[in-house]
CSV table of C-alpha atoms (C1' of nucleotides) in Angstrom, one decimal:
chain,number,residue,atom,x,y,z
A,1,UNK,CA,-48.8,-14.4,-8.8
A,2,UNK,CA,-50.5,-11.4,-7.9
A,3,UNK,CA,-48.3,-9.2,-9.6
A,4,UNK,CA,-49.7,-9.2,-13.3
A,5,UNK,CA,-46.1,-8.6,-14.3
A,6,UNK,CA,-42.9,-9.6,-13.4
A,7,UNK,CA,-39.8,-8.3,-15.5
A,8,UNK,CA,-38.5,-11.5,-16.9
A,9,UNK,CA,-35.4,-11.3,-14.8
A,10,UNK,CA,-35.7,-8.6,-11.9
A,11,UNK,CA,-32.3,-6.8,-12.7
A,12,UNK,CA,-31.5,-6.0,-9.6
A,13,UNK,CA,-33.2,-6.4,-6.0
A,14,UNK,CA,-32.8,-3.1,-3.3
A,15,UNK,CA,-29.2,-1.9,-3.3
A,16,UNK,CA,-27.8,-2.7,-0.1
A,17,UNK,CA,-24.3,-1.8,1.9
A,18,UNK,CA,-23.9,-5.6,1.9
A,19,UNK,CA,-24.5,-6.4,-1.7
A,20,UNK,CA,-22.1,-3.5,-2.8
A,21,UNK,CA,-19.8,-5.0,-0.7
A,22,UNK,CA,-20.5,-8.5,-2.4
A,23,UNK,CA,-20.1,-6.8,-5.7
A,24,UNK,CA,-16.9,-5.1,-4.6
A,25,UNK,CA,-14.9,-8.2,-3.7
A,26,UNK,CA,-16.0,-10.2,-6.9
A,27,UNK,CA,-14.8,-7.3,-8.5
A,28,UNK,CA,-11.5,-6.7,-6.6
A,29,UNK,CA,-10.8,-10.7,-7.0
A,30,UNK,CA,-11.5,-10.8,-11.0
A,31,UNK,CA,-9.1,-7.2,-12.3
A,32,UNK,CA,-7.4,-6.2,-8.6
A,33,UNK,CA,-7.6,-2.9,-6.6
A,34,UNK,CA,-7.6,-1.1,-9.3
A,35,UNK,CA,-9.9,-2.7,-10.9
A,36,UNK,CA,-12.3,-1.3,-8.1
A,37,UNK,CA,-13.8,1.7,-10.1
A,38,UNK,CA,-17.3,3.6,-9.3
A,39,UNK,CA,-18.2,2.8,-13.5
A,40,UNK,CA,-17.4,-0.8,-13.1
A,41,UNK,CA,-19.1,-1.4,-10.1
A,42,UNK,CA,-22.3,0.5,-10.6
A,43,UNK,CA,-22.5,-1.6,-13.6
A,44,UNK,CA,-21.8,-4.5,-11.9
A,45,UNK,CA,-24.9,-3.1,-9.7
A,46,UNK,CA,-26.8,-2.6,-12.6
A,47,UNK,CA,-26.9,1.4,-11.0
A,48,UNK,CA,-26.1,4.6,-11.0
A,49,UNK,CA,-22.6,5.4,-10.1
A,50,UNK,CA,-24.0,8.3,-7.4
A,51,UNK,CA,-26.3,5.4,-5.9
A,52,UNK,CA,-23.5,3.9,-4.5
A,53,UNK,CA,-22.7,7.1,-2.6
A,54,UNK,CA,-26.1,6.3,-0.4
A,55,UNK,CA,-24.9,3.4,0.9
A,56,UNK,CA,-21.0,3.8,1.8
A,57,UNK,CA,-18.9,6.9,2.7
A,58,UNK,CA,-16.1,6.9,-0.2
A,59,UNK,CA,-13.9,4.5,-2.0
A,60,UNK,CA,-11.7,4.3,0.8
A,61,UNK,CA,-14.7,3.0,3.1
A,62,UNK,CA,-15.7,0.6,0.9
A,63,UNK,CA,-12.0,-1.2,0.2
A,64,UNK,CA,-11.7,-1.3,4.5
A,65,UNK,CA,-15.0,-2.9,4.7
A,66,UNK,CA,-14.8,-5.6,1.8
A,67,UNK,CA,-11.4,-6.3,3.7
A,68,UNK,CA,-12.9,-6.8,7.2
A,69,UNK,CA,-15.8,-9.0,5.2
A,70,UNK,CA,-12.5,-11.1,4.1
A,71,UNK,CA,-10.9,-10.8,7.4
A,72,UNK,CA,-14.5,-11.4,9.6
A,73,UNK,CA,-14.9,-14.7,7.9
A,74,UNK,CA,-11.0,-15.9,8.2
A,75,UNK,CA,-10.9,-15.5,11.9
A,76,UNK,CA,-14.6,-16.1,12.7
A,77,UNK,CA,-14.4,-19.9,12.2
A,78,UNK,CA,-13.9,-21.8,15.2
A,79,UNK,CA,-10.2,-23.3,16.0
A,80,UNK,CA,-10.0,-26.9,17.3
A,81,UNK,CA,-6.0,-26.9,18.0
A,82,UNK,CA,-4.7,-28.8,21.2
A,83,UNK,CA,-2.2,-26.2,22.3
A,84,UNK,CA,-2.2,-22.3,21.5
A,85,UNK,CA,1.2,-22.4,19.6
A,86,UNK,CA,-1.3,-24.5,17.1
A,87,UNK,CA,-3.8,-22.2,17.3
A,88,UNK,CA,-1.7,-19.4,16.4
A,89,UNK,CA,0.0,-21.4,13.6
A,90,UNK,CA,-3.7,-21.9,12.2
A,91,UNK,CA,-5.0,-18.4,12.2
A,92,UNK,CA,-1.3,-17.4,10.5
A,93,UNK,CA,-1.9,-20.0,8.1
A,94,UNK,CA,-5.8,-18.9,7.6
A,95,UNK,CA,-4.5,-15.5,7.2
A,96,UNK,CA,-2.1,-16.2,4.3
A,97,UNK,CA,-4.5,-18.4,2.5
A,98,UNK,CA,-6.5,-15.3,2.7
A,99,UNK,CA,-4.1,-13.1,1.3
A,100,UNK,CA,-3.2,-15.8,-1.6
A,101,UNK,CA,-7.0,-16.0,-2.9
A,102,UNK,CA,-7.2,-12.4,-2.0
A,103,UNK,CA,-4.2,-11.2,-2.9
A,104,UNK,CA,-5.7,-7.1,-2.6
A,105,UNK,CA,-6.8,-7.9,0.9
A,106,UNK,CA,-2.8,-7.8,2.1
A,107,UNK,CA,-2.4,-4.3,0.1
A,108,UNK,CA,-5.7,-3.0,2.1
A,109,UNK,CA,-4.7,-4.2,5.6
A,110,UNK,CA,-1.0,-2.3,5.8
A,111,UNK,CA,-2.9,0.9,5.7
A,112,UNK,CA,-5.5,0.3,8.1
A,113,UNK,CA,-3.4,0.2,11.4
A,114,UNK,CA,-5.8,0.4,14.5
A,115,UNK,CA,-9.2,0.0,11.9
A,116,UNK,CA,-11.3,-2.8,12.5
A,117,UNK,CA,-9.8,-5.8,10.6
A,118,UNK,CA,-6.3,-5.3,12.1
A,119,UNK,CA,-8.1,-5.5,15.8
A,120,UNK,CA,-10.2,-8.7,14.7
A,121,UNK,CA,-6.1,-10.8,13.8
A,122,UNK,CA,-4.7,-8.6,16.6
A,123,UNK,CA,-7.8,-9.7,19.4
A,124,UNK,CA,-7.5,-13.4,17.7
A,125,UNK,CA,-3.5,-14.0,18.3
A,126,UNK,CA,-3.5,-11.8,21.5
A,127,UNK,CA,-6.0,-14.6,23.2
A,128,UNK,CA,-3.6,-17.2,22.1
A,129,UNK,CA,-0.4,-15.6,23.3
A,130,UNK,CA,-2.1,-14.7,26.8
A,131,UNK,CA,-2.7,-18.6,26.4
A,132,UNK,CA,1.2,-19.4,26.4
A,133,UNK,CA,2.0,-17.6,29.1
A,134,UNK,CA,3.3,-14.4,27.8
A,135,UNK,CA,3.8,-12.4,30.7
A,136,UNK,CA,1.8,-9.1,30.8
A,137,UNK,CA,4.3,-6.4,29.4
A,138,UNK,CA,5.9,-8.6,26.7
A,139,UNK,CA,2.6,-9.7,25.0
A,140,UNK,CA,2.1,-6.7,23.0
A,141,UNK,CA,5.4,-6.7,21.6
A,142,UNK,CA,5.3,-10.4,20.9
A,143,UNK,CA,1.3,-10.0,19.1
A,144,UNK,CA,2.9,-7.6,17.1
A,145,UNK,CA,6.3,-9.2,15.9
A,146,UNK,CA,3.6,-11.7,14.7
A,147,UNK,CA,1.1,-9.6,13.1
A,148,UNK,CA,3.5,-6.9,11.4
A,149,UNK,CA,4.9,-10.3,9.9
A,150,UNK,CA,1.7,-11.3,8.6
A,151,UNK,CA,1.2,-7.8,7.4
A,152,UNK,CA,4.3,-7.6,5.4
A,153,UNK,CA,4.4,-11.3,3.8
A,154,UNK,CA,0.8,-10.0,2.9
A,155,UNK,CA,2.3,-6.9,1.3
A,156,UNK,CA,5.1,-8.7,-0.6
A,157,UNK,CA,2.2,-11.3,-2.1
A,158,UNK,CA,0.3,-8.7,-2.8
A,159,UNK,CA,2.9,-6.4,-4.7
A,160,UNK,CA,3.7,-10.1,-6.4
A,161,UNK,CA,0.5,-10.4,-7.9
A,162,UNK,CA,-0.2,-7.4,-8.7
A,163,UNK,CA,3.4,-7.1,-10.8
A,164,UNK,CA,2.7,-10.4,-12.2
A,165,UNK,CA,-0.5,-10.0,-13.7
A,166,UNK,CA,0.5,-6.7,-15.3
A,167,UNK,CA,3.0,-8.4,-17.4
A,168,UNK,CA,0.4,-11.3,-17.7
A,169,UNK,CA,3.0,-13.6,-16.5
A,170,UNK,CA,1.7,-16.4,-13.6
A,171,UNK,CA,3.0,-16.1,-10.4
A,172,UNK,CA,5.7,-19.2,-11.2
A,173,UNK,CA,6.9,-17.8,-14.3
A,174,UNK,CA,7.2,-14.6,-12.5
A,175,UNK,CA,9.1,-15.5,-9.6
A,176,UNK,CA,11.7,-17.8,-11.9
A,177,UNK,CA,12.1,-13.7,-13.6
A,178,UNK,CA,13.0,-12.4,-10.3
A,179,UNK,CA,15.5,-15.0,-9.4
A,180,UNK,CA,17.3,-15.0,-13.1
A,181,UNK,CA,17.2,-11.1,-12.2
A,182,UNK,CA,18.7,-12.0,-8.6
A,183,UNK,CA,21.4,-14.0,-9.5
A,184,UNK,CA,22.9,-12.0,-12.8
A,185,UNK,CA,23.4,-9.0,-9.8
A,186,UNK,CA,27.0,-7.8,-8.8
A,187,UNK,CA,28.7,-11.1,-7.3
A,188,UNK,CA,30.9,-8.0,-5.4
A,189,UNK,CA,27.8,-6.3,-4.2
A,190,UNK,CA,24.7,-8.4,-3.8
A,191,UNK,CA,26.8,-12.1,-2.7
A,192,UNK,CA,23.8,-12.8,-0.4
A,193,UNK,CA,21.4,-12.0,-3.1
A,194,UNK,CA,22.8,-14.2,-5.3
A,195,UNK,CA,23.2,-17.0,-3.4
A,196,UNK,CA,19.1,-17.3,-2.3
A,197,UNK,CA,18.2,-16.5,-5.9
A,198,UNK,CA,17.8,-20.3,-6.8
A,199,UNK,CA,16.1,-20.9,-3.4
A,200,UNK,CA,13.3,-18.3,-5.0
A,201,UNK,CA,12.9,-20.1,-7.6
A,202,UNK,CA,11.8,-23.5,-6.2
A,203,UNK,CA,10.5,-22.8,-2.8
A,204,UNK,CA,7.2,-23.2,-1.3
A,205,UNK,CA,5.6,-19.6,-0.5
A,206,UNK,CA,3.6,-21.4,2.2
A,207,UNK,CA,5.8,-23.7,3.7
A,208,UNK,CA,8.5,-20.9,4.4
A,209,UNK,CA,5.8,-18.6,5.8
A,210,UNK,CA,5.4,-20.8,8.7
A,211,UNK,CA,8.6,-20.9,9.1
A,212,UNK,CA,8.8,-18.0,9.8
A,213,UNK,CA,5.7,-17.8,12.2
A,214,UNK,CA,7.7,-21.1,13.8
A,215,UNK,CA,10.5,-18.8,14.0
A,216,UNK,CA,9.2,-16.0,15.8
A,217,UNK,CA,7.0,-18.2,18.0
A,218,UNK,CA,10.2,-19.8,19.4
A,219,UNK,CA,11.3,-15.9,19.8
A,220,UNK,CA,8.4,-15.6,22.0
A,221,UNK,CA,9.4,-18.6,24.1
A,222,UNK,CA,12.6,-17.5,25.0
B,1,UNK,CA,30.9,37.3,-17.8
B,2,UNK,CA,31.3,36.7,-21.7
B,3,UNK,CA,27.3,36.5,-22.0
B,4,UNK,CA,25.9,39.6,-21.9
B,5,UNK,CA,22.2,38.9,-20.5
B,6,UNK,CA,22.0,36.5,-17.6
B,7,UNK,CA,18.2,36.2,-16.1
B,8,UNK,CA,18.4,37.6,-12.4
B,9,UNK,CA,17.9,34.6,-11.1
B,10,UNK,CA,18.3,31.3,-13.4
B,11,UNK,CA,14.7,29.9,-12.9
B,12,UNK,CA,16.1,26.5,-13.0
B,13,UNK,CA,19.3,24.2,-14.0
B,14,UNK,CA,18.7,21.7,-16.7
B,15,UNK,CA,16.2,19.1,-15.4
B,16,UNK,CA,17.5,15.6,-15.4
B,17,UNK,CA,16.5,12.1,-13.1
B,18,UNK,CA,18.5,13.3,-10.1
B,19,UNK,CA,16.7,16.9,-9.6
B,20,UNK,CA,13.6,15.1,-10.4
B,21,UNK,CA,13.9,12.7,-7.6
B,22,UNK,CA,14.9,14.8,-5.4
B,23,UNK,CA,12.1,17.3,-6.0
B,24,UNK,CA,9.6,14.9,-5.7
B,25,UNK,CA,11.5,13.6,-2.2
B,26,UNK,CA,10.9,17.1,-1.2
B,27,UNK,CA,7.4,17.0,-2.3
B,28,UNK,CA,6.4,13.6,-0.8
B,29,UNK,CA,7.8,14.8,3.0
B,30,UNK,CA,5.6,17.7,2.8
B,31,UNK,CA,3.1,16.5,0.9
B,32,UNK,CA,2.5,12.7,1.4
B,33,UNK,CA,2.4,10.2,-1.1
B,34,UNK,CA,-0.9,11.8,-2.4
B,35,UNK,CA,1.0,15.1,-2.9
B,36,UNK,CA,3.1,13.7,-5.5
B,37,UNK,CA,1.3,14.8,-8.6
B,38,UNK,CA,2.7,15.9,-12.2
B,39,UNK,CA,1.0,19.1,-11.5
B,40,UNK,CA,2.7,20.0,-8.3
B,41,UNK,CA,6.2,18.2,-9.2
B,42,UNK,CA,6.0,20.4,-12.8
B,43,UNK,CA,5.5,23.6,-10.7
B,44,UNK,CA,8.1,23.0,-8.5
B,45,UNK,CA,10.3,22.3,-10.8
B,46,UNK,CA,9.7,25.3,-12.7
B,47,UNK,CA,8.8,22.8,-16.1
B,48,UNK,CA,6.0,21.7,-18.0
B,49,UNK,CA,4.2,18.8,-16.6
B,50,UNK,CA,5.2,16.7,-19.8
B,51,UNK,CA,8.9,17.4,-19.7
B,52,UNK,CA,9.7,15.1,-16.7
B,53,UNK,CA,8.3,11.9,-19.1
B,54,UNK,CA,11.6,12.4,-20.7
B,55,UNK,CA,13.4,11.4,-17.9
B,56,UNK,CA,11.3,8.9,-15.8
B,57,UNK,CA,9.1,6.4,-16.6
B,58,UNK,CA,5.6,6.7,-15.1
B,59,UNK,CA,4.5,7.9,-11.6
B,60,UNK,CA,5.2,4.3,-10.3
B,61,UNK,CA,9.1,4.4,-11.5
B,62,UNK,CA,9.3,8.3,-9.6
B,63,UNK,CA,7.8,6.5,-6.6
B,64,UNK,CA,10.2,3.6,-6.6
B,65,UNK,CA,13.4,5.6,-7.6
B,66,UNK,CA,12.1,7.9,-4.6
B,67,UNK,CA,11.9,5.1,-2.4
B,68,UNK,CA,15.3,3.6,-3.3
B,69,UNK,CA,17.6,7.1,-2.9
B,70,UNK,CA,16.3,7.0,0.7
B,71,UNK,CA,17.3,3.2,0.9
B,72,UNK,CA,20.5,3.3,-0.5
B,73,UNK,CA,21.6,6.4,1.8
B,74,UNK,CA,20.1,4.3,4.7
B,75,UNK,CA,21.7,0.9,3.9
B,76,UNK,CA,25.1,2.8,2.7
B,77,UNK,CA,26.5,3.7,5.2
B,78,UNK,CA,28.9,2.1,7.0
B,79,UNK,CA,28.0,-0.2,10.2
B,80,UNK,CA,30.7,-0.4,13.3
B,81,UNK,CA,29.4,-2.4,15.4
B,82,UNK,CA,31.1,-5.8,17.2
B,83,UNK,CA,29.0,-8.4,16.4
B,84,UNK,CA,26.6,-9.3,13.6
B,85,UNK,CA,23.5,-8.9,16.1
B,86,UNK,CA,24.1,-5.8,16.9
B,87,UNK,CA,25.0,-5.1,12.8
B,88,UNK,CA,21.0,-6.2,12.3
B,89,UNK,CA,19.7,-4.1,14.8
B,90,UNK,CA,21.8,-0.8,14.1
B,91,UNK,CA,20.3,-1.7,10.0
B,92,UNK,CA,16.9,-2.2,11.4
B,93,UNK,CA,17.1,0.5,13.6
B,94,UNK,CA,18.2,3.1,10.8
B,95,UNK,CA,15.3,1.7,8.7
B,96,UNK,CA,12.7,2.6,11.1
B,97,UNK,CA,14.3,5.9,11.7
B,98,UNK,CA,13.9,6.2,7.7
B,99,UNK,CA,10.7,5.1,7.8
B,100,UNK,CA,9.7,7.2,10.3
B,101,UNK,CA,11.5,10.6,9.0
B,102,UNK,CA,9.7,9.8,5.5
B,103,UNK,CA,6.7,7.8,6.1
B,104,UNK,CA,5.8,7.2,2.6
B,105,UNK,CA,8.7,5.0,2.6
B,106,UNK,CA,7.0,2.1,4.3
B,107,UNK,CA,3.5,2.6,1.8
B,108,UNK,CA,6.2,2.4,-1.3
B,109,UNK,CA,8.3,-0.5,0.0
B,110,UNK,CA,5.5,-3.2,0.6
B,111,UNK,CA,4.6,-2.4,-2.9
B,112,UNK,CA,7.9,-3.4,-4.4
B,113,UNK,CA,8.9,-6.6,-3.7
B,114,UNK,CA,11.7,-8.0,-5.7
B,115,UNK,CA,12.8,-4.6,-6.8
B,116,UNK,CA,16.2,-3.1,-6.0
B,117,UNK,CA,15.3,-1.0,-2.8
B,118,UNK,CA,14.1,-4.5,-1.0
B,119,UNK,CA,17.2,-6.1,-2.8
B,120,UNK,CA,19.2,-3.6,-1.1
B,121,UNK,CA,17.7,-4.3,2.5
B,122,UNK,CA,17.6,-7.9,2.0
B,123,UNK,CA,21.2,-8.0,1.0
B,124,UNK,CA,22.2,-6.2,4.1
B,125,UNK,CA,20.3,-8.4,6.4
B,126,UNK,CA,21.2,-11.3,4.8
B,127,UNK,CA,25.3,-10.6,5.0
B,128,UNK,CA,24.6,-10.6,8.6
B,129,UNK,CA,22.6,-13.4,9.1
B,130,UNK,CA,25.0,-15.4,7.0
B,131,UNK,CA,27.8,-13.8,9.9
B,132,UNK,CA,25.7,-15.1,12.7
B,133,UNK,CA,26.6,-18.6,11.5
B,134,UNK,CA,22.9,-19.6,10.3
B,135,UNK,CA,23.0,-22.5,8.5
B,136,UNK,CA,22.5,-22.5,4.5
B,137,UNK,CA,19.0,-23.8,4.0
B,138,UNK,CA,17.6,-21.5,6.9
B,139,UNK,CA,18.8,-18.4,6.2
B,140,UNK,CA,16.3,-17.2,3.4
B,141,UNK,CA,13.4,-17.9,6.5
B,142,UNK,CA,15.5,-16.2,9.0
B,143,UNK,CA,16.1,-12.7,6.7
B,144,UNK,CA,12.6,-13.0,5.1
B,145,UNK,CA,11.2,-13.1,9.2
B,146,UNK,CA,13.2,-10.2,9.5
B,147,UNK,CA,12.9,-8.2,6.9
B,148,UNK,CA,8.8,-9.1,6.7
B,149,UNK,CA,8.9,-7.7,10.1
B,150,UNK,CA,10.0,-4.8,8.9
B,151,UNK,CA,7.8,-4.0,5.9
B,152,UNK,CA,5.2,-4.7,8.0
B,153,UNK,CA,6.2,-1.9,10.5
B,154,UNK,CA,6.8,0.2,8.1
B,155,UNK,CA,3.4,-0.2,6.2
B,156,UNK,CA,1.5,0.6,9.5
B,157,UNK,CA,3.5,4.1,10.9
B,158,UNK,CA,2.8,4.8,7.0
B,159,UNK,CA,-1.2,4.2,7.6
B,160,UNK,CA,-0.8,5.9,11.1
B,161,UNK,CA,0.8,9.1,9.7
B,162,UNK,CA,-1.5,9.4,7.1
B,163,UNK,CA,-4.2,9.2,8.8
B,164,UNK,CA,-3.2,11.4,11.2
B,165,UNK,CA,-2.0,13.9,9.0
B,166,UNK,CA,-6.0,13.7,7.2
B,167,UNK,CA,-7.4,14.3,10.5
B,168,UNK,CA,-5.1,17.2,11.1
B,169,UNK,CA,-4.1,15.1,14.6
B,170,UNK,CA,-0.6,14.8,15.5
B,171,UNK,CA,1.1,11.5,16.2
B,172,UNK,CA,0.1,11.6,20.0
B,173,UNK,CA,-3.4,12.5,19.5
B,174,UNK,CA,-4.2,10.1,17.0
B,175,UNK,CA,-2.9,7.3,19.3
B,176,UNK,CA,-4.5,8.5,22.0
B,177,UNK,CA,-7.8,8.3,19.9
B,178,UNK,CA,-7.0,4.6,18.7
B,179,UNK,CA,-6.5,3.9,22.2
B,180,UNK,CA,-9.7,5.6,22.8
B,181,UNK,CA,-11.3,3.5,20.6
B,182,UNK,CA,-10.1,-0.2,21.8
B,183,UNK,CA,-10.8,0.3,25.3
B,184,UNK,CA,-14.2,1.0,24.3
B,185,UNK,CA,-14.8,-2.1,22.4
B,186,UNK,CA,-17.0,-5.0,23.4
B,187,UNK,CA,-15.6,-6.5,26.7
B,188,UNK,CA,-16.4,-10.4,26.4
B,189,UNK,CA,-15.5,-10.4,22.0
B,190,UNK,CA,-12.2,-8.2,22.2
B,191,UNK,CA,-10.5,-8.6,26.0
B,192,UNK,CA,-7.2,-8.6,24.8
B,193,UNK,CA,-7.0,-5.3,22.8
B,194,UNK,CA,-8.8,-3.7,25.7
B,195,UNK,CA,-6.0,-4.5,27.6
B,196,UNK,CA,-3.4,-3.5,25.7
B,197,UNK,CA,-5.4,0.0,24.8
B,198,UNK,CA,-3.3,1.6,27.8
B,199,UNK,CA,0.1,0.2,26.8
B,200,UNK,CA,-0.7,1.7,23.0
B,201,UNK,CA,-1.6,5.3,24.2
B,202,UNK,CA,1.9,5.5,26.4
B,203,UNK,CA,4.1,3.2,24.2
B,204,UNK,CA,7.3,3.8,22.4
B,205,UNK,CA,7.1,2.7,18.6
B,206,UNK,CA,11.0,2.6,18.4
B,207,UNK,CA,11.7,0.7,21.6
B,208,UNK,CA,8.9,-1.6,20.8
B,209,UNK,CA,10.1,-1.8,16.9
B,210,UNK,CA,13.3,-2.8,18.2
B,211,UNK,CA,12.2,-5.1,21.1
B,212,UNK,CA,10.6,-6.8,18.2
B,213,UNK,CA,13.9,-7.1,16.4
B,214,UNK,CA,15.4,-9.1,19.7
B,215,UNK,CA,12.1,-12.1,19.6
B,216,UNK,CA,13.0,-12.3,16.1
B,217,UNK,CA,16.7,-12.7,16.7
B,218,UNK,CA,16.5,-15.0,19.4
B,219,UNK,CA,13.9,-17.0,17.7
B,220,UNK,CA,17.0,-17.5,14.4
B,221,UNK,CA,19.4,-18.4,17.6
B,222,UNK,CA,17.0,-21.3,18.7
C,1,DA,C1',-35.7,6.9,1.6
C,2,DC,C1',-33.8,5.7,-2.1
C,3,DC,C1',-32.1,6.4,-6.8
C,4,DT,C1',-30.2,8.9,-11.4
C,5,DG,C1',-26.9,10.3,-14.2
C,6,DA,C1',-25.0,14.4,-15.8
C,7,DA,C1',-21.5,17.8,-13.9
C,8,DC,C1',-17.4,18.7,-12.1
C,9,DA,C1',-12.6,18.8,-10.4
C,10,DC,C1',-8.7,16.5,-10.7
C,11,DC,C1',-5.2,13.2,-12.4
C,12,DG,C1',-1.7,10.2,-15.1
C,13,DT,C1',0.1,10.1,-19.9
C,14,DT,C1',0.2,11.2,-24.9
C,15,DC,C1',2.2,14.0,-28.7
C,16,DA,C1',2.3,17.6,-32.4
C,17,DA,C1',5.3,21.0,-32.4
C,18,DG,C1',8.5,24.1,-30.9
C,19,DT,C1',13.9,24.7,-29.9
D,1,DA,C1',18.1,16.2,-27.7
D,2,DC,C1',14.9,18.1,-24.6
D,3,DC,C1',11.1,20.9,-23.7
D,4,DT,C1',6.5,22.8,-24.1
D,5,DG,C1',1.6,22.7,-23.1
D,6,DA,C1',-2.9,21.3,-24.7
D,7,DA,C1',-5.7,17.1,-25.4
D,8,DC,C1',-6.6,12.4,-23.5
D,9,DA,C1',-9.2,9.0,-21.3
D,10,DC,C1',-10.5,8.6,-17.1
D,11,DC,C1',-11.4,8.8,-12.3
D,12,DG,C1',-14.1,10.1,-7.5
D,13,DT,C1',-17.2,12.4,-5.5
D,14,DT,C1',-21.5,15.3,-5.6
D,15,DC,C1',-25.7,17.1,-6.4
D,16,DA,C1',-30.2,19.0,-8.5
D,17,DA,C1',-33.9,16.1,-9.9
D,18,DG,C1',-36.5,12.7,-9.8
D,19,DT,C1',-40.1,8.7,-7.8
DNA sequence: ACCTGAACACCGTTCAAGT
DNA sequence: ACCTGAACACCGTTCAAGT
């Protein structure tokens, strides 16, 4: 009110690490990992390309920060489950859903070994593995098995999503194509791949993912 | 002999897809994934950059082909083991060793869902899971669990190797640094990560990897 | 302290021209 | 048919100059 003049739509608020990360996530969700360029990002933020470097170190830093923002959200919310086993299932399912909603997360996650986003997941699952009563010297292997399985699935999902989007196919169409390709492999060399080609066409990724978690949990128990 | 003149050292034989893939693998092993550029590769092959495109479609095609060459070698050799379980352990161990010797393979592998290199591994493990007596409708989940675990570990190893090489550290020094970082996390937020920080410093990746495979195999049996 | 935007070095890919 | 190498479009990052 005191201000005599305001631009009709304030074009931007002060740039900040948070606003940059937020814009990056939007960009990553809509255009994939390759879509996160400094020119697209600076346009999105109505600023110069170089300005971004005042707040972040480099592109990789930005990618990890964006990934960590998703993971912090995903792992942050409280879990209300009766048993450690159910809690682990819940956490794993959340991870699946997060990587499904943001396919680039899976791809980034597999390259940030030992860094913050991974530690968050590791910690959360680790506490439950401990609560499960797994002896101390077996906890590392148990948690690693669950975590690496999640990362593997995440990477694959990211690859599927990227491959499908490059070809302009939706997910179902894409899986259908892969399934067809597998069913046409040489019968003497690829009998197993052929035999499960049909399953790939009809299966529910999410259900199979959780079945895999259950399988590993059974292995942990024994 | 009929030839009047030969260049003292024939600078190159005819370019071929195979020779390009071979040179790519050398380059990838020595300089990592970022080191595979068309300028480095064409220099290595004593040819022009554009010539390579006569034999391969693009950089990604080349990366997948290089990866597949390693996987074909790794999965190709015959396994002489008494039981399906031992055979799976052997195949998984080979994968670990291959990804350890060629860290870029893990990174490439997680992005080629459904394509040839992955199908090779899938098939090989699938046949053994079938031999294990797993019922038909559970085979997909069982194989996926093993495969995704391997991919997860491979991705992590690739990330570790790349991170370590960027910082000019050897693997042991690098793990030592991560271990120290984990042990300094906030005790109330990261009790589990802190508790296993010591294990990370001393553990044998390969041994723990196989322990994870055994854990999954136990889950499959139950 | 924070931002601008031109400049730099480098990259994958294309393509007219050669053999 | 296969190769050359200059040209193109694009990228992450830097930095002198502004406010």
